[in-house]
Amino acid sequence: MTLREYIETEIIPRYDAFDGAHRRDHVGYVIDESLKLAEHYGLDRNMVYTVAAYHDTGLAVDRKTHHLESGRIHYPELDREGHWLRTLEHIREKYADGGYLKLWIPESDNARKLEDLRELIRRPALLREIFDREFPQS
């Protein structure tokens, strides 16, 4: 069995049991983006493919430290405004300038997307409009 066959039959199917943000489409996206960076930097494609495929497999062991859980499931006591405030706090803490999310490859698509998100965070009225559109009144 080749490395790719092993990963496609034994590793990637594990993502089927994870939350909606970490399914096969997610790992496929991470693999594709990682292989683009491997090409750019001349890295070993098999190694990059393997690391990308395994990157979230720890979810099978410990989910409570993962930040992409559904707010409605884990915070049922919050009303709509409470979800807005929780969302805003989380977005600022993780993604805003000085947030804890660190991207180490400035040439990546993710770095460009993070800057776009930071620009949105600097415009709280627009951010609220998006929240209101995505989380309509009950």
mmCIF file of N, CA and C in Angstrom:
data_model
loop_
_atom_site.group_PDB
_atom_site.id
_atom_site.type_symbol
_atom_site.label_atom_id
_atom_site.label_comp_id
_atom_site.label_asym_id
_atom_site.label_seq_id
_atom_site.Cartn_x
_atom_site.Cartn_y
_atom_site.Cartn_z
ATOM 1 N N MET A 1 0.852 -1.176 0.000
ATOM 2 C CA MET A 1 0.000 0.000 0.000
ATOM 3 C C MET A 1 0.898 1.241 0.000
ATOM 4 N N THR A 2 0.567 2.226 -0.818
ATOM 5 C CA THR A 2 1.341 3.465 -0.862
ATOM 6 C C THR A 2 0.937 4.368 0.294
ATOM 7 N N LEU A 3 1.769 5.361 0.541
ATOM 8 C CA LEU A 3 1.465 6.340 1.588
ATOM 9 C C LEU A 3 0.127 7.005 1.303
ATOM 10 N N ARG A 4 -0.078 7.432 0.080
ATOM 11 C CA ARG A 4 -1.320 8.115 -0.285
ATOM 12 C C ARG A 4 -2.529 7.200 -0.076
ATOM 13 N N GLU A 5 -2.424 5.946 -0.452
ATOM 14 C CA GLU A 5 -3.527 5.004 -0.260
ATOM 15 C C GLU A 5 -3.831 4.824 1.228
ATOM 16 N N TYR A 6 -2.778 4.722 2.026
ATOM 17 C CA TYR A 6 -2.974 4.570 3.468
ATOM 18 C C TYR A 6 -3.706 5.784 4.044
ATOM 19 N N ILE A 7 -3.257 6.956 3.692
ATOM 20 C CA ILE A 7 -3.880 8.172 4.222
ATOM 21 C C ILE A 7 -5.325 8.289 3.750
ATOM 22 N N GLU A 8 -5.579 7.965 2.495
ATOM 23 C CA GLU A 8 -6.941 8.081 1.965
ATOM 24 C C GLU A 8 -7.890 7.029 2.529
ATOM 25 N N THR A 9 -7.370 5.874 2.946
ATOM 26 C CA THR A 9 -8.252 4.829 3.479
ATOM 27 C C THR A 9 -8.292 4.775 5.002
ATOM 28 N N GLU A 10 -7.228 5.223 5.679
ATOM 29 C CA GLU A 10 -7.150 5.089 7.126
ATOM 30 C C GLU A 10 -7.213 6.418 7.890
ATOM 31 N N ILE A 11 -6.743 7.486 7.306
ATOM 32 C CA ILE A 11 -6.665 8.772 8.026
ATOM 33 C C ILE A 11 -7.816 9.699 7.650
ATOM 34 N N ILE A 12 -7.976 9.995 6.391
ATOM 35 C CA ILE A 12 -9.009 10.948 5.968
ATOM 36 C C ILE A 12 -10.413 10.511 6.398
ATOM 37 N N PRO A 13 -10.763 9.218 6.356
ATOM 38 C CA PRO A 13 -12.104 8.834 6.832
ATOM 39 C C PRO A 13 -12.369 9.175 8.298
ATOM 40 N N ARG A 14 -11.353 9.362 9.097
ATOM 41 C CA ARG A 14 -11.554 9.751 10.504
ATOM 42 C C ARG A 14 -12.258 11.094 10.620
ATOM 43 N N TYR A 15 -12.083 11.938 9.608
ATOM 44 C CA TYR A 15 -12.709 13.262 9.640
ATOM 45 C C TYR A 15 -14.239 13.182 9.544
ATOM 46 N N ASP A 16 -14.769 12.043 9.084
ATOM 47 C CA ASP A 16 -16.221 11.882 8.998
ATOM 48 C C ASP A 16 -16.889 11.963 10.367
ATOM 49 N N ALA A 17 -16.164 11.621 11.421
ATOM 50 C CA ALA A 17 -16.728 11.621 12.774
ATOM 51 C C ALA A 17 -16.563 12.953 13.499
ATOM 52 N N PHE A 18 -15.874 13.892 12.895
ATOM 53 C CA PHE A 18 -15.619 15.171 13.548
ATOM 54 C C PHE A 18 -16.768 16.137 13.302
ATOM 55 N N ASP A 19 -16.702 17.297 13.947
ATOM 56 C CA ASP A 19 -17.735 18.316 13.786
ATOM 57 C C ASP A 19 -17.745 18.839 12.353
ATOM 58 N N GLY A 20 -18.810 19.554 12.022
ATOM 59 C CA GLY A 20 -19.028 20.024 10.659
ATOM 60 C C GLY A 20 -17.918 20.870 10.072
ATOM 61 N N ALA A 21 -17.140 21.533 10.908
ATOM 62 C CA ALA A 21 -16.043 22.377 10.413
ATOM 63 C C ALA A 21 -14.774 21.578 10.138
ATOM 64 N N HIS A 22 -14.794 20.301 10.466
ATOM 65 C CA HIS A 22 -13.584 19.483 10.332
ATOM 66 C C HIS A 22 -13.879 18.167 9.616
ATOM 67 N N ARG A 23 -14.640 18.224 8.563
ATOM 68 C CA ARG A 23 -14.978 17.033 7.786
ATOM 69 C C ARG A 23 -13.988 16.878 6.631
ATOM 70 N N ARG A 24 -14.297 15.981 5.730
ATOM 71 C CA ARG A 24 -13.403 15.693 4.601
ATOM 72 C C ARG A 24 -13.123 16.931 3.749
ATOM 73 N N ASP A 25 -14.126 17.774 3.551
ATOM 74 C CA ASP A 25 -13.885 18.960 2.736
ATOM 75 C C ASP A 25 -12.839 19.863 3.382
ATOM 76 N N HIS A 26 -12.850 19.940 4.710
ATOM 77 C CA HIS A 26 -11.855 20.751 5.417
ATOM 78 C C HIS A 26 -10.454 20.188 5.223
ATOM 79 N N VAL A 27 -10.280 18.894 5.484
ATOM 80 C CA VAL A 27 -8.943 18.311 5.345
ATOM 81 C C VAL A 27 -8.495 18.366 3.881
ATOM 82 N N GLY A 28 -9.430 18.217 2.946
ATOM 83 C CA GLY A 28 -9.076 18.339 1.532
ATOM 84 C C GLY A 28 -8.559 19.729 1.197
ATOM 85 N N TYR A 29 -9.220 20.752 1.746
ATOM 86 C CA TYR A 29 -8.781 22.134 1.536
ATOM 87 C C TYR A 29 -7.394 22.357 2.130
ATOM 88 N N VAL A 30 -7.184 21.873 3.359
ATOM 89 C CA VAL A 30 -5.880 22.039 4.015
ATOM 90 C C VAL A 30 -4.788 21.331 3.211
ATOM 91 N N ILE A 31 -5.074 20.140 2.727
ATOM 92 C CA ILE A 31 -4.092 19.414 1.910
ATOM 93 C C ILE A 31 -3.771 20.202 0.647
ATOM 94 N N ASP A 32 -4.797 20.665 -0.061
ATOM 95 C CA ASP A 32 -4.573 21.417 -1.300
ATOM 96 C C ASP A 32 -3.743 22.672 -1.067
ATOM 97 N N GLU A 33 -4.100 23.444 -0.037
ATOM 98 C CA GLU A 33 -3.355 24.674 0.253
ATOM 99 C C GLU A 33 -1.923 24.373 0.683
ATOM 100 N N SER A 34 -1.755 23.306 1.455
ATOM 101 C CA SER A 34 -0.416 22.920 1.915
ATOM 102 C C SER A 34 0.460 22.493 0.747
ATOM 103 N N LEU A 35 -0.126 21.768 -0.204
ATOM 104 C CA LEU A 35 0.658 21.341 -1.371
ATOM 105 C C LEU A 35 1.057 22.529 -2.247
ATOM 106 N N LYS A 36 0.218 23.559 -2.298
ATOM 107 C CA LYS A 36 0.600 24.784 -3.021
ATOM 108 C C LYS A 36 1.831 25.418 -2.363
ATOM 109 N N LEU A 37 1.811 25.465 -1.030
ATOM 110 C CA LEU A 37 2.955 26.036 -0.316
ATOM 111 C C LEU A 37 4.195 25.153 -0.463
ATOM 112 N N ALA A 38 4.009 23.844 -0.501
ATOM 113 C CA ALA A 38 5.138 22.928 -0.711
ATOM 114 C C ALA A 38 5.799 23.209 -2.054
ATOM 115 N N GLU A 39 4.972 23.444 -3.050
ATOM 116 C CA GLU A 39 5.499 23.777 -4.390
ATOM 117 C C GLU A 39 6.282 25.091 -4.342
ATOM 118 N N HIS A 40 5.700 26.079 -3.688
ATOM 119 C CA HIS A 40 6.331 27.400 -3.593
ATOM 120 C C HIS A 40 7.693 27.319 -2.894
ATOM 121 N N TYR A 41 7.784 26.515 -1.842
ATOM 122 C CA TYR A 41 9.010 26.442 -1.053
ATOM 123 C C TYR A 41 9.909 25.255 -1.405
ATOM 124 N N GLY A 42 9.484 24.445 -2.372
ATOM 125 C CA GLY A 42 10.300 23.301 -2.762
ATOM 126 C C GLY A 42 10.404 22.235 -1.685
ATOM 127 N N LEU A 43 9.303 21.984 -0.979
ATOM 128 C CA LEU A 43 9.300 21.016 0.121
ATOM 129 C C LEU A 43 8.912 19.625 -0.368
ATOM 130 N N ASP A 44 9.176 18.636 0.446
ATOM 131 C CA ASP A 44 8.814 17.252 0.168
ATOM 132 C C ASP A 44 7.291 17.125 0.174
ATOM 133 N N ARG A 45 6.713 16.865 -0.981
ATOM 134 C CA ARG A 45 5.258 16.813 -1.114
ATOM 135 C C ARG A 45 4.632 15.700 -0.269
ATOM 136 N N ASN A 46 5.298 14.556 -0.162
ATOM 137 C CA ASN A 46 4.748 13.468 0.650
ATOM 138 C C ASN A 46 4.686 13.853 2.118
ATOM 139 N N MET A 47 5.719 14.517 2.599
ATOM 140 C CA MET A 47 5.742 14.941 3.996
ATOM 141 C C MET A 47 4.650 15.983 4.254
ATOM 142 N N VAL A 48 4.541 16.953 3.373
ATOM 143 C CA VAL A 48 3.529 17.999 3.532
ATOM 144 C C VAL A 48 2.130 17.397 3.456
ATOM 145 N N TYR A 49 1.915 16.487 2.520
ATOM 146 C CA TYR A 49 0.618 15.813 2.385
ATOM 147 C C TYR A 49 0.268 15.081 3.689
ATOM 148 N N THR A 50 1.231 14.375 4.243
ATOM 149 C CA THR A 50 1.005 13.609 5.467
ATOM 150 C C THR A 50 0.680 14.523 6.644
ATOM 151 N N VAL A 51 1.466 15.560 6.828
ATOM 152 C CA VAL A 51 1.229 16.489 7.937
ATOM 153 C C VAL A 51 -0.138 17.148 7.794
ATOM 154 N N ALA A 52 -0.479 17.571 6.592
ATOM 155 C CA ALA A 52 -1.777 18.217 6.374
ATOM 156 C C ALA A 52 -2.924 17.244 6.662
ATOM 157 N N ALA A 53 -2.777 16.010 6.248
ATOM 158 C CA ALA A 53 -3.830 15.014 6.465
ATOM 159 C C ALA A 53 -4.040 14.727 7.949
ATOM 160 N N TYR A 54 -2.988 14.737 8.710
ATOM 161 C CA TYR A 54 -3.069 14.422 10.143
ATOM 162 C C TYR A 54 -3.402 15.617 11.029
ATOM 163 N N HIS A 55 -3.411 16.823 10.493
ATOM 164 C CA HIS A 55 -3.377 18.027 11.328
ATOM 165 C C HIS A 55 -4.501 18.153 12.354
ATOM 166 N N ASP A 56 -5.686 17.618 12.131
ATOM 167 C CA ASP A 56 -6.783 17.723 13.094
ATOM 168 C C ASP A 56 -7.198 16.382 13.689
ATOM 169 N N THR A 57 -6.424 15.350 13.490
ATOM 170 C CA THR A 57 -6.835 14.034 13.981
ATOM 171 C C THR A 57 -6.913 13.979 15.505
ATOM 172 N N GLY A 58 -6.304 14.907 16.192
ATOM 173 C CA GLY A 58 -6.405 14.978 17.651
ATOM 174 C C GLY A 58 -7.818 15.257 18.142
ATOM 175 N N LEU A 59 -8.703 15.696 17.262
ATOM 176 C CA LEU A 59 -10.095 15.915 17.650
ATOM 177 C C LEU A 59 -10.754 14.629 18.130
ATOM 178 N N ALA A 60 -10.243 13.500 17.706
ATOM 179 C CA ALA A 60 -10.798 12.224 18.157
ATOM 180 C C ALA A 60 -10.539 11.998 19.644
ATOM 181 N N VAL A 61 -9.543 12.698 20.184
ATOM 182 C CA VAL A 61 -9.171 12.529 21.586
ATOM 183 C C VAL A 61 -9.719 13.654 22.457
ATOM 184 N N ASP A 62 -9.615 14.917 22.000
ATOM 185 C CA ASP A 62 -9.963 16.053 22.844
ATOM 186 C C ASP A 62 -10.573 17.171 22.018
ATOM 187 N N ARG A 63 -11.845 17.387 22.200
ATOM 188 C CA ARG A 63 -12.537 18.450 21.477
ATOM 189 C C ARG A 63 -12.639 19.743 22.281
ATOM 190 N N LYS A 64 -12.591 19.662 23.606
ATOM 191 C CA LYS A 64 -12.910 20.854 24.395
ATOM 192 C C LYS A 64 -11.912 21.981 24.223
ATOM 193 N N THR A 65 -10.741 21.723 23.729
ATOM 194 C CA THR A 65 -9.790 22.809 23.489
ATOM 195 C C THR A 65 -9.886 23.333 22.060
ATOM 196 N N HIS A 66 -10.767 22.779 21.280
ATOM 197 C CA HIS A 66 -10.910 23.235 19.896
ATOM 198 C C HIS A 66 -11.904 24.384 19.841
ATOM 199 N N HIS A 67 -11.571 25.425 19.062
ATOM 200 C CA HIS A 67 -12.337 26.677 19.095
ATOM 201 C C HIS A 67 -13.471 26.781 18.081
ATOM 202 N N LEU A 68 -13.737 25.724 17.366
ATOM 203 C CA LEU A 68 -14.751 25.832 16.323
ATOM 204 C C LEU A 68 -16.029 25.053 16.638
ATOM 205 N N GLU A 69 -16.408 25.029 17.886
ATOM 206 C CA GLU A 69 -17.652 24.363 18.263
ATOM 207 C C GLU A 69 -18.833 25.308 18.074
ATOM 208 N N SER A 70 -19.964 24.728 17.899
ATOM 209 C CA SER A 70 -21.158 25.524 17.660
ATOM 210 C C SER A 70 -21.613 26.250 18.920
ATOM 211 N N GLY A 71 -21.767 27.555 18.815
ATOM 212 C CA GLY A 71 -22.206 28.349 19.962
ATOM 213 C C GLY A 71 -23.601 27.991 20.429
ATOM 214 N N ARG A 72 -24.474 27.675 19.519
ATOM 215 C CA ARG A 72 -25.845 27.361 19.922
ATOM 216 C C ARG A 72 -25.933 26.064 20.713
ATOM 217 N N ILE A 73 -25.064 25.123 20.408
ATOM 218 C CA ILE A 73 -25.085 23.853 21.138
ATOM 219 C C ILE A 73 -24.464 24.024 22.518
ATOM 220 N N HIS A 74 -23.357 24.746 22.585
ATOM 221 C CA HIS A 74 -22.608 24.845 23.846
ATOM 222 C C HIS A 74 -22.999 26.031 24.710
ATOM 223 N N TYR A 75 -23.795 26.941 24.157
ATOM 224 C CA TYR A 75 -24.231 28.098 24.936
ATOM 225 C C TYR A 75 -25.741 28.295 24.764
ATOM 226 N N PRO A 76 -26.540 27.292 25.111
ATOM 227 C CA PRO A 76 -27.983 27.419 24.890
ATOM 228 C C PRO A 76 -28.639 28.498 25.741
ATOM 229 N N GLU A 77 -27.968 28.935 26.802
ATOM 230 C CA GLU A 77 -28.560 29.946 27.681
ATOM 231 C C GLU A 77 -28.466 31.356 27.103
ATOM 232 N N LEU A 78 -27.664 31.533 26.053
ATOM 233 C CA LEU A 78 -27.489 32.876 25.496
ATOM 234 C C LEU A 78 -28.629 33.230 24.550
ATOM 235 N N ASP A 79 -29.080 34.474 24.630
ATOM 236 C CA ASP A 79 -30.019 34.974 23.643
ATOM 237 C C ASP A 79 -29.226 35.498 22.440
ATOM 238 N N ARG A 80 -29.910 36.047 21.469
ATOM 239 C CA ARG A 80 -29.255 36.512 20.241
ATOM 240 C C ARG A 80 -28.165 37.553 20.541
ATOM 241 N N GLU A 81 -28.463 38.511 21.396
ATOM 242 C CA GLU A 81 -27.475 39.542 21.731
ATOM 243 C C GLU A 81 -26.281 38.931 22.461
ATOM 244 N N GLY A 82 -26.539 37.950 23.304
ATOM 245 C CA GLY A 82 -25.452 37.253 23.980
ATOM 246 C C GLY A 82 -24.540 36.535 22.997
ATOM 247 N N HIS A 83 -25.137 35.939 21.954
ATOM 248 C CA HIS A 83 -24.328 35.290 20.921
ATOM 249 C C HIS A 83 -23.504 36.327 20.149
ATOM 250 N N TRP A 84 -24.092 37.489 19.896
ATOM 251 C CA TRP A 84 -23.343 38.555 19.217
ATOM 252 C C TRP A 84 -22.118 38.950 20.044
ATOM 253 N N LEU A 85 -22.315 39.190 21.316
ATOM 254 C CA LEU A 85 -21.206 39.619 22.171
ATOM 255 C C LEU A 85 -20.143 38.524 22.287
ATOM 256 N N ARG A 86 -20.570 37.267 22.391
ATOM 257 C CA ARG A 86 -19.629 36.151 22.465
ATOM 258 C C ARG A 86 -18.853 36.017 21.148
ATOM 259 N N THR A 87 -19.568 36.158 20.034
ATOM 260 C CA THR A 87 -18.935 36.087 18.721
ATOM 261 C C THR A 87 -17.912 37.196 18.558
ATOM 262 N N LEU A 88 -18.301 38.412 18.891
ATOM 263 C CA LEU A 88 -17.403 39.561 18.764
ATOM 264 C C LEU A 88 -16.158 39.377 19.626
ATOM 265 N N GLU A 89 -16.348 38.935 20.864
ATOM 266 C CA GLU A 89 -15.205 38.712 21.756
ATOM 267 C C GLU A 89 -14.260 37.654 21.183
ATOM 268 N N HIS A 90 -14.821 36.552 20.702
ATOM 269 C CA HIS A 90 -13.997 35.472 20.151
ATOM 270 C C HIS A 90 -13.250 35.931 18.897
ATOM 271 N N ILE A 91 -13.952 36.609 18.005
ATOM 272 C CA ILE A 91 -13.318 37.077 16.769
ATOM 273 C C ILE A 91 -12.175 38.034 17.085
ATOM 274 N N ARG A 92 -12.400 38.962 17.982
ATOM 275 C CA ARG A 92 -11.334 39.905 18.338
ATOM 276 C C ARG A 92 -10.163 39.206 19.019
ATOM 277 N N GLU A 93 -10.463 38.301 19.952
ATOM 278 C CA GLU A 93 -9.408 37.609 20.699
ATOM 279 C C GLU A 93 -8.539 36.749 19.790
ATOM 280 N N LYS A 94 -9.161 36.110 18.804
ATOM 281 C CA LYS A 94 -8.414 35.181 17.951
ATOM 282 C C LYS A 94 -7.857 35.841 16.695
ATOM 283 N N TYR A 95 -8.660 36.644 15.990
ATOM 284 C CA TYR A 95 -8.289 37.096 14.650
ATOM 285 C C TYR A 95 -7.858 38.546 14.526
ATOM 286 N N ALA A 96 -8.221 39.405 15.457
ATOM 287 C CA ALA A 96 -7.895 40.829 15.334
ATOM 288 C C ALA A 96 -6.388 41.042 15.416
ATOM 289 N N ASP A 97 -5.954 42.243 15.042
ATOM 290 C CA ASP A 97 -4.539 42.590 15.214
ATOM 291 C C ASP A 97 -4.148 42.277 16.656
ATOM 292 N N GLY A 98 -3.077 41.543 16.841
ATOM 293 C CA GLY A 98 -2.637 41.156 18.169
ATOM 294 C C GLY A 98 -3.327 39.927 18.722
ATOM 295 N N GLY A 99 -4.260 39.325 17.945
ATOM 296 C CA GLY A 99 -4.953 38.123 18.391
ATOM 297 C C GLY A 99 -4.005 36.933 18.470
ATOM 298 N N TYR A 100 -4.486 35.868 19.091
ATOM 299 C CA TYR A 100 -3.598 34.734 19.334
ATOM 300 C C TYR A 100 -3.352 33.866 18.103
ATOM 301 N N LEU A 101 -4.149 33.992 17.054
ATOM 302 C CA LEU A 101 -3.898 33.209 15.846
ATOM 303 C C LEU A 101 -2.619 33.711 15.190
ATOM 304 N N LYS A 102 -1.708 32.793 14.931
ATOM 305 C CA LYS A 102 -0.446 33.147 14.279
ATOM 306 C C LYS A 102 -0.318 32.369 12.981
ATOM 307 N N LEU A 103 -0.032 33.062 11.915
ATOM 308 C CA LEU A 103 0.248 32.432 10.629
ATOM 309 C C LEU A 103 1.715 32.684 10.321
ATOM 310 N N TRP A 104 2.444 31.634 10.073
ATOM 311 C CA TRP A 104 3.891 31.736 9.934
ATOM 312 C C TRP A 104 4.353 31.870 8.497
ATOM 313 N N ILE A 105 3.444 31.781 7.541
ATOM 314 C CA ILE A 105 3.848 31.844 6.134
ATOM 315 C C ILE A 105 3.125 33.018 5.488
ATOM 316 N N PRO A 106 3.788 34.166 5.403
ATOM 317 C CA PRO A 106 3.114 35.375 4.917
ATOM 318 C C PRO A 106 2.670 35.288 3.460
ATOM 319 N N GLU A 107 3.223 34.362 2.676
ATOM 320 C CA GLU A 107 2.839 34.240 1.270
ATOM 321 C C GLU A 107 1.599 33.368 1.070
ATOM 322 N N SER A 108 1.053 32.817 2.126
ATOM 323 C CA SER A 108 -0.080 31.893 1.994
ATOM 324 C C SER A 108 -1.378 32.650 1.728
ATOM 325 N N ASP A 109 -2.325 31.924 1.120
ATOM 326 C CA ASP A 109 -3.665 32.490 0.923
ATOM 327 C C ASP A 109 -4.308 32.803 2.271
ATOM 328 N N ASN A 110 -4.024 31.974 3.271
ATOM 329 C CA ASN A 110 -4.599 32.219 4.597
ATOM 330 C C ASN A 110 -4.149 33.549 5.175
ATOM 331 N N ALA A 111 -2.903 33.936 4.944
ATOM 332 C CA ALA A 111 -2.417 35.220 5.455
ATOM 333 C C ALA A 111 -3.170 36.375 4.797
ATOM 334 N N ARG A 112 -3.414 36.260 3.511
ATOM 335 C CA ARG A 112 -4.174 37.305 2.814
ATOM 336 C C ARG A 112 -5.624 37.343 3.312
ATOM 337 N N LYS A 113 -6.206 36.173 3.533
ATOM 338 C CA LYS A 113 -7.581 36.113 4.031
ATOM 339 C C LYS A 113 -7.671 36.656 5.453
ATOM 340 N N LEU A 114 -6.660 36.394 6.269
ATOM 341 C CA LEU A 114 -6.651 36.916 7.629
ATOM 342 C C LEU A 114 -6.612 38.439 7.602
ATOM 343 N N GLU A 115 -5.853 39.017 6.710
ATOM 344 C CA GLU A 115 -5.812 40.480 6.631
ATOM 345 C C GLU A 115 -7.172 41.028 6.207
ATOM 346 N N ASP A 116 -7.858 40.344 5.292
ATOM 347 C CA ASP A 116 -9.210 40.760 4.909
ATOM 348 C C ASP A 116 -10.148 40.708 6.114
ATOM 349 N N LEU A 117 -10.041 39.646 6.908
ATOM 350 C CA LEU A 117 -10.875 39.521 8.095
ATOM 351 C C LEU A 117 -10.542 40.616 9.104
ATOM 352 N N ARG A 118 -9.273 40.915 9.265
ATOM 353 C CA ARG A 118 -8.888 41.982 10.201
ATOM 354 C C ARG A 118 -9.440 43.331 9.765
ATOM 355 N N GLU A 119 -9.484 43.561 8.473
ATOM 356 C CA GLU A 119 -10.074 44.806 7.972
ATOM 357 C C GLU A 119 -11.558 44.853 8.327
ATOM 358 N N LEU A 120 -12.239 43.739 8.214
ATOM 359 C CA LEU A 120 -13.648 43.672 8.600
ATOM 360 C C LEU A 120 -13.821 43.910 10.096
ATOM 361 N N ILE A 121 -12.952 43.334 10.901
ATOM 362 C CA ILE A 121 -13.032 43.512 12.358
ATOM 363 C C ILE A 121 -12.838 44.980 12.729
ATOM 364 N N ARG A 122 -12.074 45.711 11.949
ATOM 365 C CA ARG A 122 -11.866 47.145 12.197
ATOM 366 C C ARG A 122 -13.109 47.967 11.861
ATOM 367 N N ARG A 123 -14.114 47.315 11.268
ATOM 368 C CA ARG A 123 -15.367 47.980 10.887
ATOM 369 C C ARG A 123 -16.526 47.290 11.609
ATOM 370 N N PRO A 124 -16.675 47.553 12.911
ATOM 371 C CA PRO A 124 -17.661 46.806 13.707
ATOM 372 C C PRO A 124 -19.100 46.952 13.232
ATOM 373 N N ALA A 125 -19.461 48.076 12.645
ATOM 374 C CA ALA A 125 -20.843 48.233 12.165
ATOM 375 C C ALA A 125 -21.109 47.251 11.016
ATOM 376 N N LEU A 126 -20.157 47.097 10.126
ATOM 377 C CA LEU A 126 -20.304 46.147 9.022
ATOM 378 C C LEU A 126 -20.302 44.715 9.544
ATOM 379 N N LEU A 127 -19.458 44.447 10.520
ATOM 380 C CA LEU A 127 -19.419 43.118 11.133
ATOM 381 C C LEU A 127 -20.781 42.789 11.749
ATOM 382 N N ARG A 128 -21.393 43.771 12.395
ATOM 383 C CA ARG A 128 -22.718 43.557 12.994
ATOM 384 C C ARG A 128 -23.766 43.314 11.912
ATOM 385 N N GLU A 129 -23.668 44.023 10.797
ATOM 386 C CA GLU A 129 -24.609 43.789 9.693
ATOM 387 C C GLU A 129 -24.523 42.343 9.211
ATOM 388 N N ILE A 130 -23.316 41.844 9.104
ATOM 389 C CA ILE A 130 -23.129 40.456 8.662
ATOM 390 C C ILE A 130 -23.713 39.498 9.690
ATOM 391 N N PHE A 131 -23.442 39.748 10.965
ATOM 392 C CA PHE A 131 -24.011 38.906 12.021
ATOM 393 C C PHE A 131 -25.538 38.910 11.933
ATOM 394 N N ASP A 132 -26.121 40.087 11.802
ATOM 395 C CA ASP A 132 -27.590 40.197 11.738
ATOM 396 C C ASP A 132 -28.151 39.445 10.546
ATOM 397 N N ARG A 133 -27.450 39.467 9.440
ATOM 398 C CA ARG A 133 -27.902 38.750 8.253
ATOM 399 C C ARG A 133 -27.797 37.235 8.449
ATOM 400 N N GLU A 134 -26.709 36.774 9.067
ATOM 401 C CA GLU A 134 -26.471 35.347 9.246
ATOM 402 C C GLU A 134 -27.206 34.763 10.447
ATOM 403 N N PHE A 135 -27.577 35.589 11.406
ATOM 404 C CA PHE A 135 -28.251 35.142 12.631
ATOM 405 C C PHE A 135 -29.519 35.979 12.770
ATOM 406 N N PRO A 136 -30.510 35.724 11.915
ATOM 407 C CA PRO A 136 -31.706 36.572 11.927
ATOM 408 C C PRO A 136 -32.502 36.437 13.217
ATOM 409 N N GLN A 137 -33.360 37.426 13.453
ATOM 410 C CA GLN A 137 -34.238 37.406 14.634
ATOM 411 C C GLN A 137 -35.075 36.143 14.589
ATOM 412 N N SER A 138 -35.330 35.552 15.744
ATOM 413 C CA SER A 138 -36.174 34.344 15.813
ATOM 414 C C SER A 138 -37.627 34.675 15.563
#
